[in-house]
PDB file of C-alpha atoms in Angstrom:
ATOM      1  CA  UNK A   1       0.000   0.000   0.000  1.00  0.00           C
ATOM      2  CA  UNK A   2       1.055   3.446  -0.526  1.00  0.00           C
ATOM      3  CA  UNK A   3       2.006   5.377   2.415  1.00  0.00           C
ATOM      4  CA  UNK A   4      -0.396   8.727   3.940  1.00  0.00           C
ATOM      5  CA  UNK A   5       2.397  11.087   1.863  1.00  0.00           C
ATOM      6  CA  UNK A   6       1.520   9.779  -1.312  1.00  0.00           C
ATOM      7  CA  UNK A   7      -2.084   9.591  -0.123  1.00  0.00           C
ATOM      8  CA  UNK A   8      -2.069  13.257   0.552  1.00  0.00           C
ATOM      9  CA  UNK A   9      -0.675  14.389  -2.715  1.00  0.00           C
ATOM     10  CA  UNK A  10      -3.908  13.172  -4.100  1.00  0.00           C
ATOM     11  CA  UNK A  11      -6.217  15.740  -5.522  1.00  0.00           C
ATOM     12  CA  UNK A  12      -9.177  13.896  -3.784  1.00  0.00           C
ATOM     13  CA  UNK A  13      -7.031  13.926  -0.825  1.00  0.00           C
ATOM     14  CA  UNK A  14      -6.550  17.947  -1.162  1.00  0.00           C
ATOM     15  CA  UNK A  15      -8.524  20.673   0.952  1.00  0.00           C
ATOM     16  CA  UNK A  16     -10.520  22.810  -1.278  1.00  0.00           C
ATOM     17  CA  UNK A  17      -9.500  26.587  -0.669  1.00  0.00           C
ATOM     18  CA  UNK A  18     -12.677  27.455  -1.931  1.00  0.00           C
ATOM     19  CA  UNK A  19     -14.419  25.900   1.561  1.00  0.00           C
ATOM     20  CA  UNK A  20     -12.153  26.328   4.142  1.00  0.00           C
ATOM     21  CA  UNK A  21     -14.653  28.325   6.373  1.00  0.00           C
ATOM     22  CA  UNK A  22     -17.541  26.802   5.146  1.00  0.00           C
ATOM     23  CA  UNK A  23     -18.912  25.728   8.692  1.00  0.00           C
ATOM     24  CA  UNK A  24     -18.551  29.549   9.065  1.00  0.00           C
ATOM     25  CA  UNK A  25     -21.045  30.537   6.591  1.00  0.00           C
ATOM     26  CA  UNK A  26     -24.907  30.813   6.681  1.00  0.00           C
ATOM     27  CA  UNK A  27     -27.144  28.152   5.055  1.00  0.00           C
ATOM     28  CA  UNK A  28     -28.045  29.447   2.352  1.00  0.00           C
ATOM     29  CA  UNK A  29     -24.312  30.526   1.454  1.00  0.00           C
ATOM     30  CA  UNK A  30     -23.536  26.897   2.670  1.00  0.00           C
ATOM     31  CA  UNK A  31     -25.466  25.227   0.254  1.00  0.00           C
ATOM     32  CA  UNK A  32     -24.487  27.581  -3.495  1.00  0.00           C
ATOM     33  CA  UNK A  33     -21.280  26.904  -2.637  1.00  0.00           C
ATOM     34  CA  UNK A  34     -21.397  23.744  -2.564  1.00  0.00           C
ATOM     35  CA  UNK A  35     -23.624  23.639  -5.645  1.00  0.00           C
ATOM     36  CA  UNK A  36     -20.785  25.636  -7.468  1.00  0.00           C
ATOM     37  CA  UNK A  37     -18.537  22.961  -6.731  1.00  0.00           C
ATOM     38  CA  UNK A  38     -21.362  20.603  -7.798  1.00  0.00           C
ATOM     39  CA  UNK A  39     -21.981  22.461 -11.172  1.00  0.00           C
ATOM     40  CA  UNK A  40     -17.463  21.461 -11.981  1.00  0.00           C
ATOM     41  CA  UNK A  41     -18.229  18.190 -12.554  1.00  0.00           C
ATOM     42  CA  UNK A  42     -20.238  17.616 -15.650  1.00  0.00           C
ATOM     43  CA  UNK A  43     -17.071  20.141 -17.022  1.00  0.00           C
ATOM     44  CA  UNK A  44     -14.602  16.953 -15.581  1.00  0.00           C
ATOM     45  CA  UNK A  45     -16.925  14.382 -17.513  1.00  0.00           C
ATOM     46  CA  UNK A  46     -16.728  16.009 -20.617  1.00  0.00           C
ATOM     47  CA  UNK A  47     -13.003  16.175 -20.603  1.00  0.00           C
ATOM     48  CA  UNK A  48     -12.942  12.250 -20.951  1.00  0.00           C
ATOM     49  CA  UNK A  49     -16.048  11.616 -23.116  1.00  0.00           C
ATOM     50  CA  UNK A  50     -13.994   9.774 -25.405  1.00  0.00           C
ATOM     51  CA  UNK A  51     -12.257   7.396 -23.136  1.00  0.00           C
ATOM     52  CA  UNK A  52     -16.168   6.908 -22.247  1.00  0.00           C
ATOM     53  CA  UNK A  53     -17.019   6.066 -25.979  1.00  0.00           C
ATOM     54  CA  UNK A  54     -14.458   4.080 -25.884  1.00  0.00           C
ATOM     55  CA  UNK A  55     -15.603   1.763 -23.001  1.00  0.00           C
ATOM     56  CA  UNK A  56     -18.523   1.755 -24.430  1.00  0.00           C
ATOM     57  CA  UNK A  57     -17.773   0.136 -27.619  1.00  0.00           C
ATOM     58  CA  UNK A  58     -15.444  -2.365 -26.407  1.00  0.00           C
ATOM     59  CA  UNK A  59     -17.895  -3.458 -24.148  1.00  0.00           C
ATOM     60  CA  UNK A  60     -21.096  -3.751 -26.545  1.00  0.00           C
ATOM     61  CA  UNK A  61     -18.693  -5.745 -28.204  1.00  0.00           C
ATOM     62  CA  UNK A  62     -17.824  -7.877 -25.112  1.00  0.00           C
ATOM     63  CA  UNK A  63     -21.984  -8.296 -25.287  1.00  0.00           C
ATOM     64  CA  UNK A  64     -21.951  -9.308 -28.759  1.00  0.00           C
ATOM     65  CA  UNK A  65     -20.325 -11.974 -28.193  1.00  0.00           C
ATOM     66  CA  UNK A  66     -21.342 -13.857 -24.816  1.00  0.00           C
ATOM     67  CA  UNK A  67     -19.574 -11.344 -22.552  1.00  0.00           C
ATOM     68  CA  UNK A  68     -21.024  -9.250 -19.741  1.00  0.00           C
ATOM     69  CA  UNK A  69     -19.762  -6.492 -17.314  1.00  0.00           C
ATOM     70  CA  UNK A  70     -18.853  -6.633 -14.272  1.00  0.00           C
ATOM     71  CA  UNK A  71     -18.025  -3.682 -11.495  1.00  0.00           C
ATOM     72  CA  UNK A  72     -15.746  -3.916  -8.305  1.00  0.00           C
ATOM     73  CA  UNK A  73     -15.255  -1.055  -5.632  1.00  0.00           C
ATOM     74  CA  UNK A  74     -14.987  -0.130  -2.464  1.00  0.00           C
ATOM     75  CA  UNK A  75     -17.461   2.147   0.064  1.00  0.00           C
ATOM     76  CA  UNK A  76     -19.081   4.779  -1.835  1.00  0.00           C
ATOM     77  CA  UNK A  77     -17.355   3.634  -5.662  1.00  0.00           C
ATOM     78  CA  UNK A  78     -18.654  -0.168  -4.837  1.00  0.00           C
ATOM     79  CA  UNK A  79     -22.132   1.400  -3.925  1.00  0.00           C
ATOM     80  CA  UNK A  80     -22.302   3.097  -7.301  1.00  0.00           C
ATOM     81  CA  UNK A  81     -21.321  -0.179  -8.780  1.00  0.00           C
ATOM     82  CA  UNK A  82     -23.616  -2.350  -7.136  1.00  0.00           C
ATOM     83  CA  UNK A  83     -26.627   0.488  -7.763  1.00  0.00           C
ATOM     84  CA  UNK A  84     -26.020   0.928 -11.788  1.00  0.00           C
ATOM     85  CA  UNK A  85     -25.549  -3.015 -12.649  1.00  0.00           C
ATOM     86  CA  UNK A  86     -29.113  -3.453 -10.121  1.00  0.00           C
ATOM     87  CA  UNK A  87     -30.874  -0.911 -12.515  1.00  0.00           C
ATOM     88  CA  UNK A  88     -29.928  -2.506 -15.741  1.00  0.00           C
ATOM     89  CA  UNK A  89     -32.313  -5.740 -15.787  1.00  0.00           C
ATOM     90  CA  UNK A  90     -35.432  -3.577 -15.050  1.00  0.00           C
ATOM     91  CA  UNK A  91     -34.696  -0.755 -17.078  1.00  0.00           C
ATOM     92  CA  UNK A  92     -33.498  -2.808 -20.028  1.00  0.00           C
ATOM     93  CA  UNK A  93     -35.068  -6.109 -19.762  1.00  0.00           C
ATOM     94  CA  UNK A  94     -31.957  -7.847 -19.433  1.00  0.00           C
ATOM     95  CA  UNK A  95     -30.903 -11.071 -17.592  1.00  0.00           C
ATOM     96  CA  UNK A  96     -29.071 -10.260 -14.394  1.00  0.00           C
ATOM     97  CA  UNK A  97     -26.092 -12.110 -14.792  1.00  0.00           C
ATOM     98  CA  UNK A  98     -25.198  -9.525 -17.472  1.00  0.00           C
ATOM     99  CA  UNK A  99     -24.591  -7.572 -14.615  1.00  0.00           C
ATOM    100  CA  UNK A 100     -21.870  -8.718 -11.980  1.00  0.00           C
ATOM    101  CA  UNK A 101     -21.397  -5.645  -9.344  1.00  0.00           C
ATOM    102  CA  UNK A 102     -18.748  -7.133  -6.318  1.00  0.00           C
ATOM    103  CA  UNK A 103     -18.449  -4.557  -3.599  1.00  0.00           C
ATOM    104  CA  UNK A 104     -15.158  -5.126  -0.996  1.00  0.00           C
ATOM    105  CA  UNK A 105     -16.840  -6.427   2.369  1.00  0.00           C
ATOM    106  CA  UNK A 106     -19.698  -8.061   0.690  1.00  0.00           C
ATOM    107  CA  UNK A 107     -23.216  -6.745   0.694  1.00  0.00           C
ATOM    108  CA  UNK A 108     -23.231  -5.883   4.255  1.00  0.00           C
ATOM    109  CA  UNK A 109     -21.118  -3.062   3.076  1.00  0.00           C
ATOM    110  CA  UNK A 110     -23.941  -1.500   0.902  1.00  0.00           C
ATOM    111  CA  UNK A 111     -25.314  -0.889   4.528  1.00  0.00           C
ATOM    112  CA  UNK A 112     -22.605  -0.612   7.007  1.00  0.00           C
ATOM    113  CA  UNK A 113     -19.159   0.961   6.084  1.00  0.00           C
ATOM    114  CA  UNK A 114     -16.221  -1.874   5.805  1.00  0.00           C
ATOM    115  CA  UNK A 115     -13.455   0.099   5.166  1.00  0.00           C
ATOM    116  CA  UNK A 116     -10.930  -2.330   5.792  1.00  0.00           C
ATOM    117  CA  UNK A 117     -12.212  -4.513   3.549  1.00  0.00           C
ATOM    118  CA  UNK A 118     -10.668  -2.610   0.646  1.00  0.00           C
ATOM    119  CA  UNK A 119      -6.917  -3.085   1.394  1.00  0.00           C
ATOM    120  CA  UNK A 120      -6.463  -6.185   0.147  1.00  0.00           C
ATOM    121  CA  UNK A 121      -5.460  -6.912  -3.444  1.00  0.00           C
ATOM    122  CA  UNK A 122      -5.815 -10.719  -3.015  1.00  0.00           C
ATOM    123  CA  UNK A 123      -9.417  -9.974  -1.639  1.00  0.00           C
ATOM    124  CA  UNK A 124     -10.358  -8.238  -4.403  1.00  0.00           C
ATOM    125  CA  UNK A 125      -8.910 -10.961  -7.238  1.00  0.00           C
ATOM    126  CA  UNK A 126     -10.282 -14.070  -4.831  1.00  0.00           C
ATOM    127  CA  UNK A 127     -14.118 -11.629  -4.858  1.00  0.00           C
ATOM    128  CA  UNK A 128     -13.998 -11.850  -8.449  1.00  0.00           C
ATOM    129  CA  UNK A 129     -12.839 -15.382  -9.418  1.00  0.00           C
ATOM    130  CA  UNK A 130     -15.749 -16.204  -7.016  1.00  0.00           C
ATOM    131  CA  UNK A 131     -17.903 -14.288  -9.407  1.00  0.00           C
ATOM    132  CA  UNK A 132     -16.679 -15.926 -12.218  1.00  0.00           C
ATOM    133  CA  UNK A 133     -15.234 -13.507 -14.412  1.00  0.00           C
ATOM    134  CA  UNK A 134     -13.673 -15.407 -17.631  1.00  0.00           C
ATOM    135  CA  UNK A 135     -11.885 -13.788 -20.692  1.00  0.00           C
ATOM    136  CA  UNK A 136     -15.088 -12.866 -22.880  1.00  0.00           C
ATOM    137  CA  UNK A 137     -16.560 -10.962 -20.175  1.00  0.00           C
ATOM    138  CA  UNK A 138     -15.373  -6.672 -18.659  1.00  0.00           C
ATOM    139  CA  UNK A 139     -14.796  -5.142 -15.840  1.00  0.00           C
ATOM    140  CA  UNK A 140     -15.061  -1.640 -14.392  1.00  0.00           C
ATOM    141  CA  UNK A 141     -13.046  -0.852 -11.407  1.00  0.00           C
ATOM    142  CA  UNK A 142     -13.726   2.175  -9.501  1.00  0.00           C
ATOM    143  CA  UNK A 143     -11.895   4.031  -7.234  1.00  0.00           C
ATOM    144  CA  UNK A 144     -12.019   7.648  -6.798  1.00  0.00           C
ATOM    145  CA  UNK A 145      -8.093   7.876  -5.780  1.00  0.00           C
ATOM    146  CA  UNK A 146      -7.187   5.794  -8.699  1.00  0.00           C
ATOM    147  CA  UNK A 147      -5.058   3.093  -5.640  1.00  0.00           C
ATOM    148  CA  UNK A 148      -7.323   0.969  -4.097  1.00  0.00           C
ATOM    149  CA  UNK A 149      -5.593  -2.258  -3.271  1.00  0.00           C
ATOM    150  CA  UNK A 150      -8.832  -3.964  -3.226  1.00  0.00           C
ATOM    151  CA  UNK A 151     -10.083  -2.550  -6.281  1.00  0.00           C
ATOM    152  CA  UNK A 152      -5.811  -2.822  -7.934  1.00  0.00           C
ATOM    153  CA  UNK A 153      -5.985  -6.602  -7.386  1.00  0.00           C
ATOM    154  CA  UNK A 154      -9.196  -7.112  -9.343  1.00  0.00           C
ATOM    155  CA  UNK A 155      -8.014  -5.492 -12.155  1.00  0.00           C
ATOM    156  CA  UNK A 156      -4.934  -6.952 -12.310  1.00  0.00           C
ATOM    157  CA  UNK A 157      -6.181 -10.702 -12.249  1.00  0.00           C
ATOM    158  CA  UNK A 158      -9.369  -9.806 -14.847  1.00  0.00           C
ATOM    159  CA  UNK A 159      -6.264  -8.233 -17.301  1.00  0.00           C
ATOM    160  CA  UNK A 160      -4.208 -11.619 -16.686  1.00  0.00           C
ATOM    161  CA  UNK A 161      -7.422 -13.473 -17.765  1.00  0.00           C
ATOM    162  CA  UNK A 162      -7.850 -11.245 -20.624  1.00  0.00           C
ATOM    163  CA  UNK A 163     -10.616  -9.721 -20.019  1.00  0.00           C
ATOM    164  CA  UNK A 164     -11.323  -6.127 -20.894  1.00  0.00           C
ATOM    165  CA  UNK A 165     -10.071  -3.662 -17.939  1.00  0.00           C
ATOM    166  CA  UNK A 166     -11.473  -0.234 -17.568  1.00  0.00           C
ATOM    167  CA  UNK A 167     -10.158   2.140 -14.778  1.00  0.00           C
ATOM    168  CA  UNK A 168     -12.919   4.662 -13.423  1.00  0.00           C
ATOM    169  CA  UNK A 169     -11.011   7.374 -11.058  1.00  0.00           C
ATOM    170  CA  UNK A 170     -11.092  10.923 -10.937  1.00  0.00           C
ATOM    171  CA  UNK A 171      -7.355  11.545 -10.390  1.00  0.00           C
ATOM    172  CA  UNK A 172      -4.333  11.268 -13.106  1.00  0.00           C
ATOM    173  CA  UNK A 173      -1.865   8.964 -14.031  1.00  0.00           C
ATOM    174  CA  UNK A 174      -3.024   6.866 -11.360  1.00  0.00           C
ATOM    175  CA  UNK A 175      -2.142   3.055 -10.800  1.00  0.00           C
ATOM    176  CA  UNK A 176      -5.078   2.135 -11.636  1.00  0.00           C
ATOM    177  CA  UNK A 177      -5.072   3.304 -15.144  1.00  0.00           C
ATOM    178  CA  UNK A 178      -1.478   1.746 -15.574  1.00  0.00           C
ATOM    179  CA  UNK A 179      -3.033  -1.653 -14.957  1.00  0.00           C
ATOM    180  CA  UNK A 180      -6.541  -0.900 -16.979  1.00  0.00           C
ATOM    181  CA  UNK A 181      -7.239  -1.413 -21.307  1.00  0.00           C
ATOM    182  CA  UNK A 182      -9.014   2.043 -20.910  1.00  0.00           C
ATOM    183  CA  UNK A 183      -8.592   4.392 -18.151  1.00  0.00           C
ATOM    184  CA  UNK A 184     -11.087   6.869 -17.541  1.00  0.00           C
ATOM    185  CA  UNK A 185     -10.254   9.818 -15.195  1.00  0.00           C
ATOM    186  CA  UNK A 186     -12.856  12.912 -14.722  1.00  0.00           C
ATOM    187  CA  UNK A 187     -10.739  15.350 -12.448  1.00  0.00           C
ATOM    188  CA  UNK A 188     -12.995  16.458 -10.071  1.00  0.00           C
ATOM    189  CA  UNK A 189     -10.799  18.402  -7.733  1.00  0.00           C
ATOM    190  CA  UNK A 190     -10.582  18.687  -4.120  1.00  0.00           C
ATOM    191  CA  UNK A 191     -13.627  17.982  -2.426  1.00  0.00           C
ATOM    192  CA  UNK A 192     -16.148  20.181  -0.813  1.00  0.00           C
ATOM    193  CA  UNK A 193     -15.027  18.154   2.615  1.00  0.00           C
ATOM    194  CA  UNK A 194     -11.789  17.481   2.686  1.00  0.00           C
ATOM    195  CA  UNK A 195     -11.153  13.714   1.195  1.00  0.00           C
ATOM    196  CA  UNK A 196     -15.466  13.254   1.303  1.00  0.00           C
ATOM    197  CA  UNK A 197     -15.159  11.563  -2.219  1.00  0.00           C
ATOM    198  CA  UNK A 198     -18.921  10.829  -1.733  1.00  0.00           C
ATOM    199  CA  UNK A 199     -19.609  14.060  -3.089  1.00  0.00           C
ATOM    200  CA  UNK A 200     -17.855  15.643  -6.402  1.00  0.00           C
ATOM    201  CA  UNK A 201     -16.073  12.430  -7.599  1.00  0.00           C
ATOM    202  CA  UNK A 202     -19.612  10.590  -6.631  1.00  0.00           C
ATOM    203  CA  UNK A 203     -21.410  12.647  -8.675  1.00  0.00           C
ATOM    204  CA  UNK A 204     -18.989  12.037 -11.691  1.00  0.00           C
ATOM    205  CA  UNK A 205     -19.067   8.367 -10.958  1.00  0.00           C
ATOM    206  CA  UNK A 206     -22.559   8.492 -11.362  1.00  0.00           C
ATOM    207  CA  UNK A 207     -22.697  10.166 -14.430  1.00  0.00           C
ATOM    208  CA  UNK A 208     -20.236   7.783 -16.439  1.00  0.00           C
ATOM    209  CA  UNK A 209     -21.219   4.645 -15.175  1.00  0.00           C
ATOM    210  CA  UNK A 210     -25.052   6.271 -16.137  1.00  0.00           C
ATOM    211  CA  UNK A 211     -23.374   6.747 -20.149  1.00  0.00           C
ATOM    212  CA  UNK A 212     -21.937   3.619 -19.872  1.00  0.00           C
ATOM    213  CA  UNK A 213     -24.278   1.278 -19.140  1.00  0.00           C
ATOM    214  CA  UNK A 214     -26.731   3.275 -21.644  1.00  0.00           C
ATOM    215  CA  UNK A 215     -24.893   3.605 -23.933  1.00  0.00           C
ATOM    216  CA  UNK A 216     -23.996  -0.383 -24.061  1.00  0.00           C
ATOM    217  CA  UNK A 217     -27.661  -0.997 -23.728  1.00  0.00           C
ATOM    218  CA  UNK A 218     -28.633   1.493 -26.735  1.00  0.00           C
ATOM    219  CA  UNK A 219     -25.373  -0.142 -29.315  1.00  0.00           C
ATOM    220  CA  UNK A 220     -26.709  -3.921 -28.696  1.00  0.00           C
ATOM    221  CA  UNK A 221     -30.230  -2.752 -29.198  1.00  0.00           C
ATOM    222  CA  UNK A 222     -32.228  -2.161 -26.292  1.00  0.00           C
ATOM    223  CA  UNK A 223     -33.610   1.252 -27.264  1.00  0.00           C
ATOM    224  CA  UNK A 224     -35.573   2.457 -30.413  1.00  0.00           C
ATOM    225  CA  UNK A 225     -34.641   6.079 -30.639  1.00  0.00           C
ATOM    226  CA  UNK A 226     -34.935   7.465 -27.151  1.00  0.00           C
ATOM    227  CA  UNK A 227     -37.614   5.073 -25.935  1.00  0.00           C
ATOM    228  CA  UNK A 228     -36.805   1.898 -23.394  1.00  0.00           C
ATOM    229  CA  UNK A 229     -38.571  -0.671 -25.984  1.00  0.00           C
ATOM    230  CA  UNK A 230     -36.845  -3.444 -23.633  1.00  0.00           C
ATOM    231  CA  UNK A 231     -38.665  -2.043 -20.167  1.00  0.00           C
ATOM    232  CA  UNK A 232     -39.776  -4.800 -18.167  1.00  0.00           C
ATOM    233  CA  UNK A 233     -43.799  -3.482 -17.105  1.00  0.00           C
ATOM    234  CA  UNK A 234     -44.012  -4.592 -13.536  1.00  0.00           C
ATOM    235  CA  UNK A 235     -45.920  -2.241 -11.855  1.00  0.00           C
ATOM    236  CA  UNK A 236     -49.062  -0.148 -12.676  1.00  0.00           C
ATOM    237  CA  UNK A 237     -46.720   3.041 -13.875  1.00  0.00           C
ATOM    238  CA  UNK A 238     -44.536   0.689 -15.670  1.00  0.00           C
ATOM    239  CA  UNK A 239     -47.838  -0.696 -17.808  1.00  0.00           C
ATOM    240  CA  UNK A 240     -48.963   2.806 -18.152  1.00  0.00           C
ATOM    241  CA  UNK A 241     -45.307   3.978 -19.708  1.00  0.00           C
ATOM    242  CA  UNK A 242     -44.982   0.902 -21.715  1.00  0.00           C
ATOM    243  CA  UNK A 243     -48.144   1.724 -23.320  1.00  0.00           C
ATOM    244  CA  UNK A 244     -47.269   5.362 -23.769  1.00  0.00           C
ATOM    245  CA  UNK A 245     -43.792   4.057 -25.491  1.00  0.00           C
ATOM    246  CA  UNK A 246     -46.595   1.604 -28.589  1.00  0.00           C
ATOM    247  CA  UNK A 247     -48.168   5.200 -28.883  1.00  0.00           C
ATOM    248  CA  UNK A 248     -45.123   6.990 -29.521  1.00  0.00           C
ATOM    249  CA  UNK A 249     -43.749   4.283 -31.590  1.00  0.00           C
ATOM    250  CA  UNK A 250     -46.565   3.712 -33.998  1.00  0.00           C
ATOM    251  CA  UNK A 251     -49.364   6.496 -33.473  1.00  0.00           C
ATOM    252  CA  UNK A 252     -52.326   4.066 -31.878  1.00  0.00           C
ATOM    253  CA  UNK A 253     -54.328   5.882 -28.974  1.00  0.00           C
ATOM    254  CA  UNK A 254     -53.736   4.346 -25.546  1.00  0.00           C
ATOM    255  CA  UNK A 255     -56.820   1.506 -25.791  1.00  0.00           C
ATOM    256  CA  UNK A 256     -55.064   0.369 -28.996  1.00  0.00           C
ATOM    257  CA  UNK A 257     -51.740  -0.057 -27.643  1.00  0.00           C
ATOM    258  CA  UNK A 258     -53.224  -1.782 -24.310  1.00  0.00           C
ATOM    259  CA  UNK A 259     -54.728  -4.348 -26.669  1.00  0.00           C
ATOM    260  CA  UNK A 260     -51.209  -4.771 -28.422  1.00  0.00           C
ATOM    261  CA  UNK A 261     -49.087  -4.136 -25.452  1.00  0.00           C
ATOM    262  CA  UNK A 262     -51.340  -7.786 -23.949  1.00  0.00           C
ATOM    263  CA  UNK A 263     -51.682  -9.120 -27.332  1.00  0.00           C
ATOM    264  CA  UNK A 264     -47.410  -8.763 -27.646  1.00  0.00           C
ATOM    265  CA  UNK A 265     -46.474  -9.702 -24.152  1.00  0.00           C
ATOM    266  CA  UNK A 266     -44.077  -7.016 -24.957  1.00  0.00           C
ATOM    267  CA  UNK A 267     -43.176  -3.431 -26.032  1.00  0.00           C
ATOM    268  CA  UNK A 268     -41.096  -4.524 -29.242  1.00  0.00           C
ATOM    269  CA  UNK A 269     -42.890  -7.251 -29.775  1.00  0.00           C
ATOM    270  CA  UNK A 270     -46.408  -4.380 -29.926  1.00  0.00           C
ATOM    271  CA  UNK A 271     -44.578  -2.176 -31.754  1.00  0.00           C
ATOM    272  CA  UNK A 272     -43.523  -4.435 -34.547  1.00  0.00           C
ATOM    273  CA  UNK A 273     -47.185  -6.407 -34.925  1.00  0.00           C
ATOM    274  CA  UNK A 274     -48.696  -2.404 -35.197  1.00  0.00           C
ATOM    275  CA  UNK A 275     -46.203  -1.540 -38.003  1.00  0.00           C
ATOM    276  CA  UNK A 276     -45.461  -4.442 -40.143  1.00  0.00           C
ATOM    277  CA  UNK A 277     -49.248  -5.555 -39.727  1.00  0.00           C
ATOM    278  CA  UNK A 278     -47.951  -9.167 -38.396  1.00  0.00           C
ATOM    279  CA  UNK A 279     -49.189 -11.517 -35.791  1.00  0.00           C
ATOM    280  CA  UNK A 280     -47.379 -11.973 -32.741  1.00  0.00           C
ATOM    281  CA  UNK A 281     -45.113 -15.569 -33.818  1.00  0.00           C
ATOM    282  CA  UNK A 282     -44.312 -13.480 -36.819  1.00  0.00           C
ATOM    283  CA  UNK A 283     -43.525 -10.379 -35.323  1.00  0.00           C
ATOM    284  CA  UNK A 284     -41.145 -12.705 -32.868  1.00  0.00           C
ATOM    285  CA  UNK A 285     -39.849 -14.797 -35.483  1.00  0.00           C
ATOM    286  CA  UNK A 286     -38.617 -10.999 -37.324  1.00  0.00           C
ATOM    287  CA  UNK A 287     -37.276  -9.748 -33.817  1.00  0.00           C
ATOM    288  CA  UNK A 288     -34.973 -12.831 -33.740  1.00  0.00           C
ATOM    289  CA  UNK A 289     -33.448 -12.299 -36.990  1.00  0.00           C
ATOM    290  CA  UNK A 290     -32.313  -9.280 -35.931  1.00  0.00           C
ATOM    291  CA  UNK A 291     -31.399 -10.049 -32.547  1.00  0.00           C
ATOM    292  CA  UNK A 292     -33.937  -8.235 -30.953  1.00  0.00           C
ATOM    293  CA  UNK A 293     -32.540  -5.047 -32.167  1.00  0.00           C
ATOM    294  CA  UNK A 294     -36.086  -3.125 -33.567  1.00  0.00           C
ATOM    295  CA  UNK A 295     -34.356  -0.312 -35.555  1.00  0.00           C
ATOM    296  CA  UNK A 296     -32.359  -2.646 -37.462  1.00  0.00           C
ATOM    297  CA  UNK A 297     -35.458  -4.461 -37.931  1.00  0.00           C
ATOM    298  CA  UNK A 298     -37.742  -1.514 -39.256  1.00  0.00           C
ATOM    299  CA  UNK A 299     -35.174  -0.072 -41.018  1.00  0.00           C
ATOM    300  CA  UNK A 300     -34.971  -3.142 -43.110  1.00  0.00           C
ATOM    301  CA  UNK A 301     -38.649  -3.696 -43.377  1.00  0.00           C
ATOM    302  CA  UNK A 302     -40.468  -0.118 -43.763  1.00  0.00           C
TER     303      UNK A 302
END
């Protein structure tokens, strides 16, 4: 491990000059300022939009061909990890083994900090053998400092496997990135509260592992032009949307697209029998030809 020197030469690690009296000031003041420092970070995400692409297509590809993604952190990075591969299935209709998140500590650390858990290397390669990581499949490993043994040993044993590596950090030139295929590093800055990465290098955490996953989802073919054409419909709101994506899709009213949203069993599935005119074991039979991917499909039928 490194020692508290190196630690503190971190810009995570730095105290913001910005907020040095900050427990000085009165709410309101309190709360823009730390709103300015909020509003840096989509700037630090857009400085590394193409390493993002980049993930992106390497991992659709991983998709394409059997893979799937995995995530591995620890505290607040693991939590983010664990909550963006939990919203996938539902918002995407996708199997949840595409989906591997591995959090240092376990899932009693979602609830109760195990900060200790993270300085282990070996931990973090033994965590994801258990998950079964093999070379088809990717893995994000996030770490705000960019030197997380924990998260280090991970990536280290996915790269030996041959697996695709990608290194999500919001510091430079870390060793993270020196052991990752793609290293992407938003440089959020010192934090509001001195070393609280929770906060700013959260927030850009968020946001890439949000583009990631979407964007993965919308290159294998889980969206047809903005709308979630793979949304599983669960609950009462989740019917209603689903029936407001057939409407949007084709141009039916909303009692026509209940009948086709039942009829289909699914959105793509209503969406295709409404536009090509077909029965539902044809309109299946097309979405399998193309994979379930409905633009390809419609752009090749219409």
């Amino acid at each position: 491990m490194e020692n508290t020197t190196n630690l503190a030469a971190l810009a995570t690690e730095a105290r913001n000059p910005r907020t040095q009296n900050i427990d000085q000031l009165p709410t309101l003041d309190m709360v823009r300022l730390i709103n300015d420092e909020d509003a840096k970070v989509a700037a630090a995400v857009a400085t590394v939009l193409p390493q993002i692409a980049q993930a992106i297509d390497a991992i659709a590809q991983r998709f394409q061909q059997g893979g799937r993604l995995f995530y591995t952190g620890a505290g607040t990075s693991g939590r983010l990890g664990v909550l963006d591969a939990s919203e996938c299935p539902p918002t995407f209709s996708v199997s949840p083994d595409l989906f591997h998140a591995i959090i240092a500590g376990g899932d009693t650390a979602l609830r109760k900090s195990s900060e200790q858990s993270e300085d282990s290397p070996e931990q973090g390669a033994a965590d994801l053998t258990t998950a079964g990581i093999t070379a088809q499949d990717a893995l994000i490993g996030i770490a705000a400092s960019g030197r997380t043994p924990y998260v280090l040993g991970a990536l280290a044993h996915a790269r030996n496997l041959g697996a695709l590596t990608v290194a999500l950090t919001c510091v430079p030139n870390s060793a993270m990135s020196a052991v990752a295929d793609i290293s992407i590093a938003p440089v959020t800055g010192p934090e509001i509260l001195t070393g609280s990465t929770r906060m700013k290098a959260g927030t850009a955490t968020k946001l890439v592992l949000n583009m990631i996953s979407t964007g993965v989802m919308i290159k294998t073919g889980a969206v047809y032009g903005n709308l979630m054409v793979n949304m599983q419909t669960t609950n009462v709101k989740l019917v209603d949307r689903a029936q407001r994506i057939i409407m949007a899709a084709t141009g039916v009213d909303q009692l026509t697209a209940a009948k086709l949203l039942t009829e289909g069993g699914n959105i793509k599935t209503a969406i295709v029998m409404q536009k090509l005119s077909l029965d539902r074991p044809a309109a299946e039979a097309k979405l399998k030809i193309y994979s379930g991917n409905l633009s390809k499909l419609l752009q090749q039928s219409l």
